Short mmCIF file of C-alpha atoms in Angstrom, two decimals:
data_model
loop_
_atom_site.label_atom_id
_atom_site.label_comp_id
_atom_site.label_asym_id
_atom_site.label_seq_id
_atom_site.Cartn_x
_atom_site.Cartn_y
_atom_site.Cartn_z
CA UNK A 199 50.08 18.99 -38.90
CA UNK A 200 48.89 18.41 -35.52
CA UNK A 201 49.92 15.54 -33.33
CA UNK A 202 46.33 14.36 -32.09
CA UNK A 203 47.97 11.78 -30.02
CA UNK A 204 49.52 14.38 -27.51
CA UNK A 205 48.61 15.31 -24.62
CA UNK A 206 46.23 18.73 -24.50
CA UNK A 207 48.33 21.44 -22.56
CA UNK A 208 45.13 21.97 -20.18
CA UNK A 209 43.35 18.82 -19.35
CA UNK A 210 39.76 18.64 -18.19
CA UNK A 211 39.58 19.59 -14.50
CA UNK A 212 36.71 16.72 -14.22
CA UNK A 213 36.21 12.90 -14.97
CA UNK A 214 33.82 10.58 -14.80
CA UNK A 215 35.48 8.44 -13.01
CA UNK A 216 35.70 10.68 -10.21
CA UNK A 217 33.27 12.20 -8.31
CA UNK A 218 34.04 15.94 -7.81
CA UNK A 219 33.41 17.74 -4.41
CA UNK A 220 29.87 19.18 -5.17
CA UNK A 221 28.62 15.59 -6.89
CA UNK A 222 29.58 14.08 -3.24
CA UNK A 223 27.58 17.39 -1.45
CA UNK A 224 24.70 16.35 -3.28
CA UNK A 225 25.32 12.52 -3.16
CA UNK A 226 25.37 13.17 0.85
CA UNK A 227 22.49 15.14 1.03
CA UNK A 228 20.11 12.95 -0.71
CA UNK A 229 21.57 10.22 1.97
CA UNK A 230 20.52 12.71 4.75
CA UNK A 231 17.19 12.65 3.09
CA UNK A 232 16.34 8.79 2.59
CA UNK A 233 17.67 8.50 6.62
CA UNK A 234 15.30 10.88 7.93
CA UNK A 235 12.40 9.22 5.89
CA UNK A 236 13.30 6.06 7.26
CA UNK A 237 13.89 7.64 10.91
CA UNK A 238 10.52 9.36 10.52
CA UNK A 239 8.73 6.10 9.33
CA UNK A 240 10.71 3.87 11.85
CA UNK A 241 8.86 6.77 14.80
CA UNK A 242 5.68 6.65 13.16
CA UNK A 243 5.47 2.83 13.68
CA UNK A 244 7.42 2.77 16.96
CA UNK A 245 4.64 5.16 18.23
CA UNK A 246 2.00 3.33 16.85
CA UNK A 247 2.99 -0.34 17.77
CA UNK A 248 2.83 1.56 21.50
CA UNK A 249 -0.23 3.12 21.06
CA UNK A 250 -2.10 -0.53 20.31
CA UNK A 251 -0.14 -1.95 22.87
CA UNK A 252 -1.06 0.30 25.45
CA UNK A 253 -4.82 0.16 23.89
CA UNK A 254 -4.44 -3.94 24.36
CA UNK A 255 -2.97 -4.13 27.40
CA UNK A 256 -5.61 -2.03 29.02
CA UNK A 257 -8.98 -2.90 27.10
CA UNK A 258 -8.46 -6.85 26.76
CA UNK A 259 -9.18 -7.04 30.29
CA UNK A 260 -12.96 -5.77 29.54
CA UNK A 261 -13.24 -9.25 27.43
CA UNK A 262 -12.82 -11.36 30.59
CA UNK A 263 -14.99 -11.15 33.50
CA UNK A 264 -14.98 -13.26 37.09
CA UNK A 265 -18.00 -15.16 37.62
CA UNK A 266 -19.23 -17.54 40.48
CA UNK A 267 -21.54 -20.69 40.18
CA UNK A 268 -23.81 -21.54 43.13
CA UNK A 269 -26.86 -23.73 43.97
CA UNK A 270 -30.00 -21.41 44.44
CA UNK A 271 -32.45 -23.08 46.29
CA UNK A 272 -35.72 -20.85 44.58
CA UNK A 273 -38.00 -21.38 48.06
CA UNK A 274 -41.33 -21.22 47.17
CA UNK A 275 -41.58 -19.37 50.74
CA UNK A 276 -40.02 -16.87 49.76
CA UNK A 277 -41.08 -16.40 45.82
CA UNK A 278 -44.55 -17.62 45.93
CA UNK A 279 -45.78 -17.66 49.22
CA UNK A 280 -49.38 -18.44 47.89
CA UNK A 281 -48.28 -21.33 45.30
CA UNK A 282 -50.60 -20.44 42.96
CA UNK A 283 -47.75 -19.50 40.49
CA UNK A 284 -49.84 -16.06 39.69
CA UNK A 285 -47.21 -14.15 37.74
CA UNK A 286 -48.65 -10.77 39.04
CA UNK A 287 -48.13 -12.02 42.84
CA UNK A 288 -44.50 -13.34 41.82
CA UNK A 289 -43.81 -10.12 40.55
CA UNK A 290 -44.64 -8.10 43.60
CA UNK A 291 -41.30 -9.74 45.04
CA UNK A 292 -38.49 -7.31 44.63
CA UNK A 293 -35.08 -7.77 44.04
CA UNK A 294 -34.82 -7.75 47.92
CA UNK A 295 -36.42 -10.73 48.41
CA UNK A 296 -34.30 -12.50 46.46
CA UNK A 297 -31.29 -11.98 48.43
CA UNK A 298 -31.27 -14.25 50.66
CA UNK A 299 -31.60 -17.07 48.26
CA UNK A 300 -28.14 -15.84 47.42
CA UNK A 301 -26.90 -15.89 51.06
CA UNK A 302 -28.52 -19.36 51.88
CA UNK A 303 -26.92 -20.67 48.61
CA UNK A 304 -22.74 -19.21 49.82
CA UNK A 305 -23.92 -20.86 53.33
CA UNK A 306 -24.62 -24.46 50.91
CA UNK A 307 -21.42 -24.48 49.67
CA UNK A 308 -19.27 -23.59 51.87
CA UNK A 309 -20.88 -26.35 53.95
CA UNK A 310 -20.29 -28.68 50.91
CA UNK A 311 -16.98 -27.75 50.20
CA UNK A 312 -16.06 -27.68 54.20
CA UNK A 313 -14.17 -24.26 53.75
CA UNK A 314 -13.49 -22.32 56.95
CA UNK A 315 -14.62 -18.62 56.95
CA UNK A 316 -14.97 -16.43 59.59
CA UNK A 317 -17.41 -13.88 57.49
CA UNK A 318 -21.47 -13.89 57.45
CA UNK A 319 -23.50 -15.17 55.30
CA UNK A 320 -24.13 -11.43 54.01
CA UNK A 321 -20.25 -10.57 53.72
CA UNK A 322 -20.21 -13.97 51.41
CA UNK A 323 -22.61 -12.58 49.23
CA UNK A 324 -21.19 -9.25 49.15
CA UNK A 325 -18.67 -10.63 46.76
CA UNK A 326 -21.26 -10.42 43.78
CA UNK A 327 -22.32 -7.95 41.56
CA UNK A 328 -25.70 -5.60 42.44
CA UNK A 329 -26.90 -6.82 39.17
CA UNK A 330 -27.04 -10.69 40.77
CA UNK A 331 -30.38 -10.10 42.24
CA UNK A 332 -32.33 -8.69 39.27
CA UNK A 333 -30.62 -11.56 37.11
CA UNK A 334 -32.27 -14.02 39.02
CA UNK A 335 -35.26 -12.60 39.61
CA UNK A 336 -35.69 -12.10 36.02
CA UNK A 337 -34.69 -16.07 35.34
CA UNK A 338 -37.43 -16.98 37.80
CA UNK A 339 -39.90 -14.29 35.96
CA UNK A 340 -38.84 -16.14 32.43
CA UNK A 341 -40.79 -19.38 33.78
CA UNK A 342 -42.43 -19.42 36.89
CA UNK A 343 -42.16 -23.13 36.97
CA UNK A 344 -38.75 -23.17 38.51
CA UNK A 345 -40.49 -21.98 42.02
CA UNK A 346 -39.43 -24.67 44.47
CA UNK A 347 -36.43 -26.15 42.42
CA UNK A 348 -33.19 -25.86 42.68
CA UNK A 349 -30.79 -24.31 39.81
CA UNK A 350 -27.41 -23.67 39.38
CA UNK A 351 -26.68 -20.29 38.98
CA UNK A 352 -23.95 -18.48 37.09
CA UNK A 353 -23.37 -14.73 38.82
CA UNK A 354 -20.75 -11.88 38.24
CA UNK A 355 -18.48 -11.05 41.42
CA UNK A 356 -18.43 -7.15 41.76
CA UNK A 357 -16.09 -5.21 40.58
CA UNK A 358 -13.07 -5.28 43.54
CA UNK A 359 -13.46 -8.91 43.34
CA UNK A 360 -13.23 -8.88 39.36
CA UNK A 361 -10.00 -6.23 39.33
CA UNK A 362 -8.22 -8.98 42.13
CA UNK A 363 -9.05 -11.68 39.92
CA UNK A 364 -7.05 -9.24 36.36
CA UNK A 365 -4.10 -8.31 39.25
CA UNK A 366 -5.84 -4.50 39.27
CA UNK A 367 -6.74 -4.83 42.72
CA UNK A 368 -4.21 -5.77 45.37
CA UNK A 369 -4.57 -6.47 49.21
CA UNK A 370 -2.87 -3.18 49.71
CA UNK A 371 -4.75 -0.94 48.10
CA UNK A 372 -8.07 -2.24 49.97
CA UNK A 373 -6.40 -0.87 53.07
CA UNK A 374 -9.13 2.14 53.52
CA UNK A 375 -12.15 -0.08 50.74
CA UNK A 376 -14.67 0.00 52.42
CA UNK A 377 -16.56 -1.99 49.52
CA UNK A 378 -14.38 -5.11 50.30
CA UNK A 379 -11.90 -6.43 52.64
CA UNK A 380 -8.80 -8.94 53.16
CA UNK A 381 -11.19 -11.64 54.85
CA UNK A 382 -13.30 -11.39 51.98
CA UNK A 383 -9.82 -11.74 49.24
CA UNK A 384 -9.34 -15.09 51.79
CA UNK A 385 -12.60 -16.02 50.95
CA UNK A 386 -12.74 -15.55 47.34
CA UNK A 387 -9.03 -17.59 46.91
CA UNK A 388 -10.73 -20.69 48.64
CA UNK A 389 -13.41 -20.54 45.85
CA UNK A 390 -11.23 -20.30 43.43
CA UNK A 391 -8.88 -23.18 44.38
CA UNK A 392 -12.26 -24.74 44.90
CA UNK A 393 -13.12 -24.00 40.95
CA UNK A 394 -16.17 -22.36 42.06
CA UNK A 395 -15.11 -18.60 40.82
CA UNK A 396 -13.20 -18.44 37.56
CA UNK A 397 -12.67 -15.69 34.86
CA UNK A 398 -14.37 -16.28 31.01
CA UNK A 399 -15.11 -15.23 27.88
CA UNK A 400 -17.53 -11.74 28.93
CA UNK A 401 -20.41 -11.93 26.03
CA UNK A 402 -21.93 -9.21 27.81
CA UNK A 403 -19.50 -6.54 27.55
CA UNK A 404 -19.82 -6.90 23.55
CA UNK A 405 -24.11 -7.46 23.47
CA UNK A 406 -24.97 -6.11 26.69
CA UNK A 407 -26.20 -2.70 27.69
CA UNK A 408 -24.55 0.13 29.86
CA UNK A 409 -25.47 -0.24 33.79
CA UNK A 410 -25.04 2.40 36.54
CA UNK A 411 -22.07 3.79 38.63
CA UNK A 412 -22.99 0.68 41.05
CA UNK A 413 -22.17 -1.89 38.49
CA UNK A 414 -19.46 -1.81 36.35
CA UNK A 415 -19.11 -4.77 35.73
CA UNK A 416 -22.68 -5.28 34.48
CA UNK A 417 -22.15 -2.78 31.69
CA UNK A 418 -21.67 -3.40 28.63
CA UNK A 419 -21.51 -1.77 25.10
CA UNK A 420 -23.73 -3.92 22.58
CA UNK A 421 -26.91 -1.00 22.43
CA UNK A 422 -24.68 1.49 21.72
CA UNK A 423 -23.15 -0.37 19.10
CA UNK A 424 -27.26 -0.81 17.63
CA UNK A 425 -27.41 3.48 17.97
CA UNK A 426 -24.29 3.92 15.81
CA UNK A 427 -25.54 1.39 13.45
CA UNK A 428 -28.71 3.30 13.03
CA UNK A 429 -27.08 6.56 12.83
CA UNK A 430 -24.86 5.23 10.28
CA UNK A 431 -28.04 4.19 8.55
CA UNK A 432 -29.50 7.48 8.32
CA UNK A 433 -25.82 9.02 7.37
CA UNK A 434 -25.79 5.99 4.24
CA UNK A 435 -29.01 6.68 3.44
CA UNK A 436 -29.27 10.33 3.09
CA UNK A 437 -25.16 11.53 2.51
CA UNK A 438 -24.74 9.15 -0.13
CA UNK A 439 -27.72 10.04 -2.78
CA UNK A 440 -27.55 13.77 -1.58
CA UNK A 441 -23.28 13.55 -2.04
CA UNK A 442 -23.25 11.56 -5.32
CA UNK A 443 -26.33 14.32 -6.87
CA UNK A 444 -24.58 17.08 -6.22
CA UNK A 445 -21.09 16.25 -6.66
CA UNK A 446 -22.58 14.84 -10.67
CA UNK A 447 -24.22 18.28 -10.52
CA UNK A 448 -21.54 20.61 -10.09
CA UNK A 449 -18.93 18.53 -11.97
CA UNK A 450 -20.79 18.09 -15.25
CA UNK A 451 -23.82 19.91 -15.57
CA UNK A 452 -23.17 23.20 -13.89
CA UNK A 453 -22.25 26.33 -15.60
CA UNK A 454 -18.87 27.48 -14.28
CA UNK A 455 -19.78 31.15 -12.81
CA UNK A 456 -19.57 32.90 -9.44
CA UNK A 457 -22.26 30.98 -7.78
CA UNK A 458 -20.68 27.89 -8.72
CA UNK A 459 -17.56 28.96 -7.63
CA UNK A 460 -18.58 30.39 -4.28
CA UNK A 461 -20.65 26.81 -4.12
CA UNK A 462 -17.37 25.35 -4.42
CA UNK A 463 -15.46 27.29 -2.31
CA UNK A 464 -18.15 27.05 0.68
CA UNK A 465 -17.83 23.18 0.21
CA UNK A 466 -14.61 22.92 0.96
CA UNK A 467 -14.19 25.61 3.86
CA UNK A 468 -17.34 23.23 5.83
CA UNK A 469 -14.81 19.81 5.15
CA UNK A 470 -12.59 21.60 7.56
CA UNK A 471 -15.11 23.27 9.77
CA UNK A 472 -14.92 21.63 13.83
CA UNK A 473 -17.54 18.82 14.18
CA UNK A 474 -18.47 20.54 17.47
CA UNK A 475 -19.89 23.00 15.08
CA UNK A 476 -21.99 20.44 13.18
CA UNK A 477 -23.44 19.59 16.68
CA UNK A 478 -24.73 23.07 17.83
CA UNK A 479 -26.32 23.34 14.20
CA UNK A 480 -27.94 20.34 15.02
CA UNK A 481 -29.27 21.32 18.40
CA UNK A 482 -30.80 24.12 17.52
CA UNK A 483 -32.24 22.82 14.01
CA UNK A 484 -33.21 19.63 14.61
CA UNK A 485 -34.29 19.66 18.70
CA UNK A 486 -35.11 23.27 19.61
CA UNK A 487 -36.41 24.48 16.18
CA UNK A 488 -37.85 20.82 14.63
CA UNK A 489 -38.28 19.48 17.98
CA UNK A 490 -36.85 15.71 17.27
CA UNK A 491 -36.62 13.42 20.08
CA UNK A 492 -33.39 14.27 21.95
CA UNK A 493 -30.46 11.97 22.30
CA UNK A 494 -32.63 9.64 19.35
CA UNK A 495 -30.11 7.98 16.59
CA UNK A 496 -32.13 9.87 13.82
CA UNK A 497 -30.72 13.26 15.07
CA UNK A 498 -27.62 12.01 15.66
CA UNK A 499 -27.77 10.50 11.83
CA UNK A 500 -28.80 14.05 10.65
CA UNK A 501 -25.71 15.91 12.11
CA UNK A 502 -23.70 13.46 10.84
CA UNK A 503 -24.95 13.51 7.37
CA UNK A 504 -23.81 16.82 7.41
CA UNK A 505 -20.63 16.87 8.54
CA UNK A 506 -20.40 13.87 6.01
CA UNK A 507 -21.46 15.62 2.96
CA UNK A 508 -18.90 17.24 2.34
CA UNK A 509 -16.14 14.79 2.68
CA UNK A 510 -18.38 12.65 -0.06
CA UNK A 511 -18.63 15.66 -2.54
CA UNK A 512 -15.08 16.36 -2.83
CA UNK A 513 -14.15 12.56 -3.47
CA UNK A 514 -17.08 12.41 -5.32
CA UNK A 515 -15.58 15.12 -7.89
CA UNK A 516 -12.35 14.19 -7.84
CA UNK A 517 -13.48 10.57 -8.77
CA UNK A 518 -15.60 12.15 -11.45
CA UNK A 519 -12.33 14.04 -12.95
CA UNK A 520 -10.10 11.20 -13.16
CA UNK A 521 -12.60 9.73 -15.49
CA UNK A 522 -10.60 10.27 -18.95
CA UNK A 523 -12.56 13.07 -21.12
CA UNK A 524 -12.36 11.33 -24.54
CA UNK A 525 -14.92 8.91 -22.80
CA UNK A 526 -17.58 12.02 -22.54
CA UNK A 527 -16.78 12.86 -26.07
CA UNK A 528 -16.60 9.50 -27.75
CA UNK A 529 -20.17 8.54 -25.98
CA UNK A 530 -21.52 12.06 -27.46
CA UNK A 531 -19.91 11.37 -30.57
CA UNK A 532 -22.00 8.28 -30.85
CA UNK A 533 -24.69 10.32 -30.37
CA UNK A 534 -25.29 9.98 -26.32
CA UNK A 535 -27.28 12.69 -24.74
CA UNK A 536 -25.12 14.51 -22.09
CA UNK A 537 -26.95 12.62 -19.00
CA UNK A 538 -26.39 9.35 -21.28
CA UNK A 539 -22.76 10.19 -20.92
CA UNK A 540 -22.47 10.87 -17.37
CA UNK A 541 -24.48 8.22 -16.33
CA UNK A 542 -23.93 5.40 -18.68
CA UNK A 543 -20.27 5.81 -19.03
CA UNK A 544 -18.70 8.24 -16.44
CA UNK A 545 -20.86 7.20 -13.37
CA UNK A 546 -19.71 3.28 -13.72
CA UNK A 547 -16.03 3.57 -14.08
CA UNK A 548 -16.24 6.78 -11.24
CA UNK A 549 -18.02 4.64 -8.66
CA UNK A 550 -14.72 2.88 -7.29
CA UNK A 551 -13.61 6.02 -5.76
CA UNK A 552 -16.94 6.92 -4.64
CA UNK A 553 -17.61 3.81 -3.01
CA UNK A 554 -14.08 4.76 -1.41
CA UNK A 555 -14.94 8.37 -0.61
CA UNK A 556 -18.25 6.97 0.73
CA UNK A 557 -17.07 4.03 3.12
CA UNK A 558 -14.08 6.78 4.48
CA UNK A 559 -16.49 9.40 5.75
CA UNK A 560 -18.89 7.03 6.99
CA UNK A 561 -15.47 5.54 8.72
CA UNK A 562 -15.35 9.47 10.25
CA UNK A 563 -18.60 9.92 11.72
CA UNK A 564 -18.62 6.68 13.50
CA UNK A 565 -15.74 7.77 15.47
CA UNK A 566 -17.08 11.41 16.52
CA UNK A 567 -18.09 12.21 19.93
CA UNK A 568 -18.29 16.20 19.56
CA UNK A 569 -21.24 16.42 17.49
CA UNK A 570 -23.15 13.64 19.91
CA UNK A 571 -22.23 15.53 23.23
CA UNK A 572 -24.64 18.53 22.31
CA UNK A 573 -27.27 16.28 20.97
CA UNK A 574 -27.77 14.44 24.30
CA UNK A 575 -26.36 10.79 23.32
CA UNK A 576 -24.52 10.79 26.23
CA UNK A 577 -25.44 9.74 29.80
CA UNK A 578 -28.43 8.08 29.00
CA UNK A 579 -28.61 4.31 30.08
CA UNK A 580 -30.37 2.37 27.52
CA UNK A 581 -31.25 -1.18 29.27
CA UNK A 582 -32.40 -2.78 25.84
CA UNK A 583 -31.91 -3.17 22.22
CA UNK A 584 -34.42 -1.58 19.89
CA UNK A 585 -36.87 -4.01 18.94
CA UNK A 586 -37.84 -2.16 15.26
CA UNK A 587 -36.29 0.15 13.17
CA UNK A 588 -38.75 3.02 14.17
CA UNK A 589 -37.22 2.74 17.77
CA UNK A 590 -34.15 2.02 16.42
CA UNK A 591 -34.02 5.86 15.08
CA UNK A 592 -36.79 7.39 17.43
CA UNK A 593 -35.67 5.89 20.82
CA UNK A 594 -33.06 7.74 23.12
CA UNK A 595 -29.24 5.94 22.75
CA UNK A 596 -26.07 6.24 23.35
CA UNK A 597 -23.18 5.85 20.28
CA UNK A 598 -20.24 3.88 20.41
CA UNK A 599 -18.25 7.10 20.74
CA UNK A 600 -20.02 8.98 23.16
CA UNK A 601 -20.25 5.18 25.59
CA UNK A 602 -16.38 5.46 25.08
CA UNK A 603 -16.45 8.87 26.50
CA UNK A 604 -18.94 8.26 29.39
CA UNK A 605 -17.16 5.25 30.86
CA UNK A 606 -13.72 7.27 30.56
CA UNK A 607 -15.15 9.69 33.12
CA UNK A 608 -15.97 8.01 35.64
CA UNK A 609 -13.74 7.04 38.55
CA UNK A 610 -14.64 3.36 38.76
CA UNK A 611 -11.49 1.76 37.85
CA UNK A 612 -14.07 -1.03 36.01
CA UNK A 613 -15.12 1.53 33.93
CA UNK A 614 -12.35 2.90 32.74
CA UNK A 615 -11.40 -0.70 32.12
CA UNK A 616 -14.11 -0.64 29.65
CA UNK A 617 -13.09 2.05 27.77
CA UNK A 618 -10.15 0.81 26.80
CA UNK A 619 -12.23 -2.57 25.58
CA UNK A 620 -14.53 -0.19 24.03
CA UNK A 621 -12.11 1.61 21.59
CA UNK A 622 -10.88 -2.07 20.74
CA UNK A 623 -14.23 -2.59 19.09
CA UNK A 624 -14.35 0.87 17.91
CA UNK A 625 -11.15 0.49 15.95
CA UNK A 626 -11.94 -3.30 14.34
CA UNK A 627 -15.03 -1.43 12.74
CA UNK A 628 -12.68 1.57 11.44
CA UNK A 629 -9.94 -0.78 10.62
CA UNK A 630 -12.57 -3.27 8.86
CA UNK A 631 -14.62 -0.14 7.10
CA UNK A 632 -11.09 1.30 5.77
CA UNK A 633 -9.85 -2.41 4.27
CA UNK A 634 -13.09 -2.75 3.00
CA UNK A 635 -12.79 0.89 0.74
CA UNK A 636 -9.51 -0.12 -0.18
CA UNK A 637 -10.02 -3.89 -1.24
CA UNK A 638 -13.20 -2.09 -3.27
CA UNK A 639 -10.62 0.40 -4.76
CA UNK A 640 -8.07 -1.80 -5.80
CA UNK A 641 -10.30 -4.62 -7.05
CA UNK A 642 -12.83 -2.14 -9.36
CA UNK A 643 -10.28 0.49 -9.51
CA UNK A 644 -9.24 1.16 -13.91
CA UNK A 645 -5.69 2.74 -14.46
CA UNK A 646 -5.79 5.36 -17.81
#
């Protein structure tokens, strides 16, 4: 018989309670692995905390603007020189008329405050904006009544005086300005220590309108915000029906041949195709062949829709197929008719990830610019909102995008100032319309 209890002549090479040479080679190596997923994760956010901290530092400044409060005398002299308060002879008073009110007004209270300036009257009043003239005439246009009173007057400084104010501006780089000077900073510190000029809260940049080359810091981005709203109106309105239709189509009531297929493949070769490409199609379709109005919302809306299209059909049908089949075939086993199916059963529990798929490209087209450029919504200075949905989509407008893109280019340091405040807005709508597809997801959303 055989001792069991002795030991075997050749014992096992390997234990479990020791990890051979090629367990620790592989033990290492998936080490290796989790650190560069954490190294690459730990970039990722290291890049993007400094990409919205650049983005902040440089567009919260657009928020803020400098503004200066004044007494305007409004002479009836000067405004209404017959008194009869016709609004037709009021209006014949132009914008230059107007400035001297401004320069008697700087003359007031520097008198009042007993400040000692060397400058003129007109060198004073250079220190606001080109727009301050047209804002008052238009307050005295609002109600002619105010002839021969006097108001107190809130007006933007120009731009120098605004970028001294945010530290972009400093007495040495004014050396060769010709648009302001050192006397002029001297002047603007007694104000300030006098509380007459101050920096707030700048409603205009976020309502207002884009202004000229002259005054940057009279332009805002509110009416382009209205033209991407309307675009993405038209995009909503005609993507989503047109999307959801075919997508149904293809996914449960086409027969699977060549056409479908080459359908299928052509879908997914335009999700990749430039947007820039999407624009000429547009230009020559929509302006030069349909002749729409140019640089109008509704074009803009059109090219859009399709680039959008298919970005909504493919998470369309892939929302469609994760829809369980024994839900067809238990609804047709009931005795459902196939669009009874689709529509009563597959369509409901498929329209989380549609809404998803939906609010995502809609997400894409209000951040492209490409498209836009060849359209013409670019360069054109809208002064005022829409005032009905038919000018809304037929008027010419700028998009957020393409305002973005405009201010970026020119060499006013104001407006590049704005651009950076412009993509802030830009991203709290992308940031807002992404949260919003995936609290929709998550809250409808059905797990199988």
């Amino acid at each position: 018989m055989t001792d069991i209890s002795q030991t075997p002549s050749n014992p096992p090479k390997t234990s479990i309670h020791k990890t051979d040479e090629r367990t620790k080679k592989r033990n290492a190596a998936e080490r290796r692995f989790k650190a560069y997923g954490i190294a690459a994760i730990t970039a990722g956010l290291l890049v993007l905390v400094v990409l919205v901290g650049t983005i902040l530092n440089n567009g919260l400044g657009a928020f803020q603007q400098t503004f200066v409060t004044l007494n305007v005398e409004l002479a009836e002299a000067k405004l209404d020189k017959k008194g009869n308060r016709n609004i037709d002879d009021i209006k014949k008073v132009s914008t230059f008329g107007y400035a001297p009110l401004m320069k008697t007004a700087f003359e007031a209270k520097v008198e009042e405050l007993g400040l000692e300036t060397g400058l003129k009257s007109k060198d004073m009043a250079a220190i606001l904006s080109k727009s301050a003239a047209a804002e008052l005439r238009e307050f005295v246009l609002e109600d002619t009544s105010r002839i021969g009173t006097t108001v107190e007057f809130t007006f933007l400084t120009n731009s120098r005086v605004d970028g001294y104010m945010k530290g972009r501006v400093t007495r040495e780089s004014i050396a060769n300005d010709k648009k302001i000077s050192a006397a002029q900073l001297d002047f603007v510190d007694q104000l300030v220590a006098a509380g007459v000029v101050e920096k707030r809260f700048n409603a205009n940049f976020i309502f207002g309108a884009d202004a000229s080359d002259q005054r940057p810091e009279a332009a805002g981005i509110g009416v382009s915000m209205m033209g991407s709203f309307f675009m993405m109106l038209v995009v909503l309105v005609l993507a989503l029906p047109i999307g959801v239709a075919a997508s149904i189509y293809l996914e449960e009531f086409a027969p699977k041949n060549w056409i479908t297929d080459l359908i299928e493949v052509n879908i997914s070769n335009l999700a990749a195709v430039p947007s820039i490409v999407f624009g000429i199609l547009g230009l020559a379709v929509f302006i030069n062949y349909m002749h729409l109005p140019q640089s109008a919302p509704l074009v803009g809306g059109l090219v859009l829709t399709l680039m959008t299209l298919p970005t909504i059909i493919i998470s369309t049908r892939a929302s469609l197929k994760a829809v369980p089949p024994s839900i067809r075939d238990a609804a047709l086993g009931l005795g459902a008719s196939k669009m009874q199916s689709v529509f009563h059963h597959v369509l409901p529990l498929a329209a989380p990830g549609i809404l998803t798929g939906t609010i995502i490209g809609l997400a894409q087209a209000l951040g492209e610019t490409a498209p836009l450029l060849l359209i013409g919504m670019i360069g054109f200075i809208a002064s005022n909102a829409p005032d009905s949905i038919s000018a809304g989509l037929l008027s010419p407008n700028s998009a957020m995008p393409a305002q973005i893109y405009e201010w970026a280019k020119r060499a006013e340091p104001a407006f590049y100032e704005r651009a950076w405040g412009g993509i802030i807005i830009l991203l709290i709508f992308l940031v807002t319309m992404n949260t919003i597809a995936v609290i929709l997801r998550r809250r409808f959303e059905r797990r199988w």
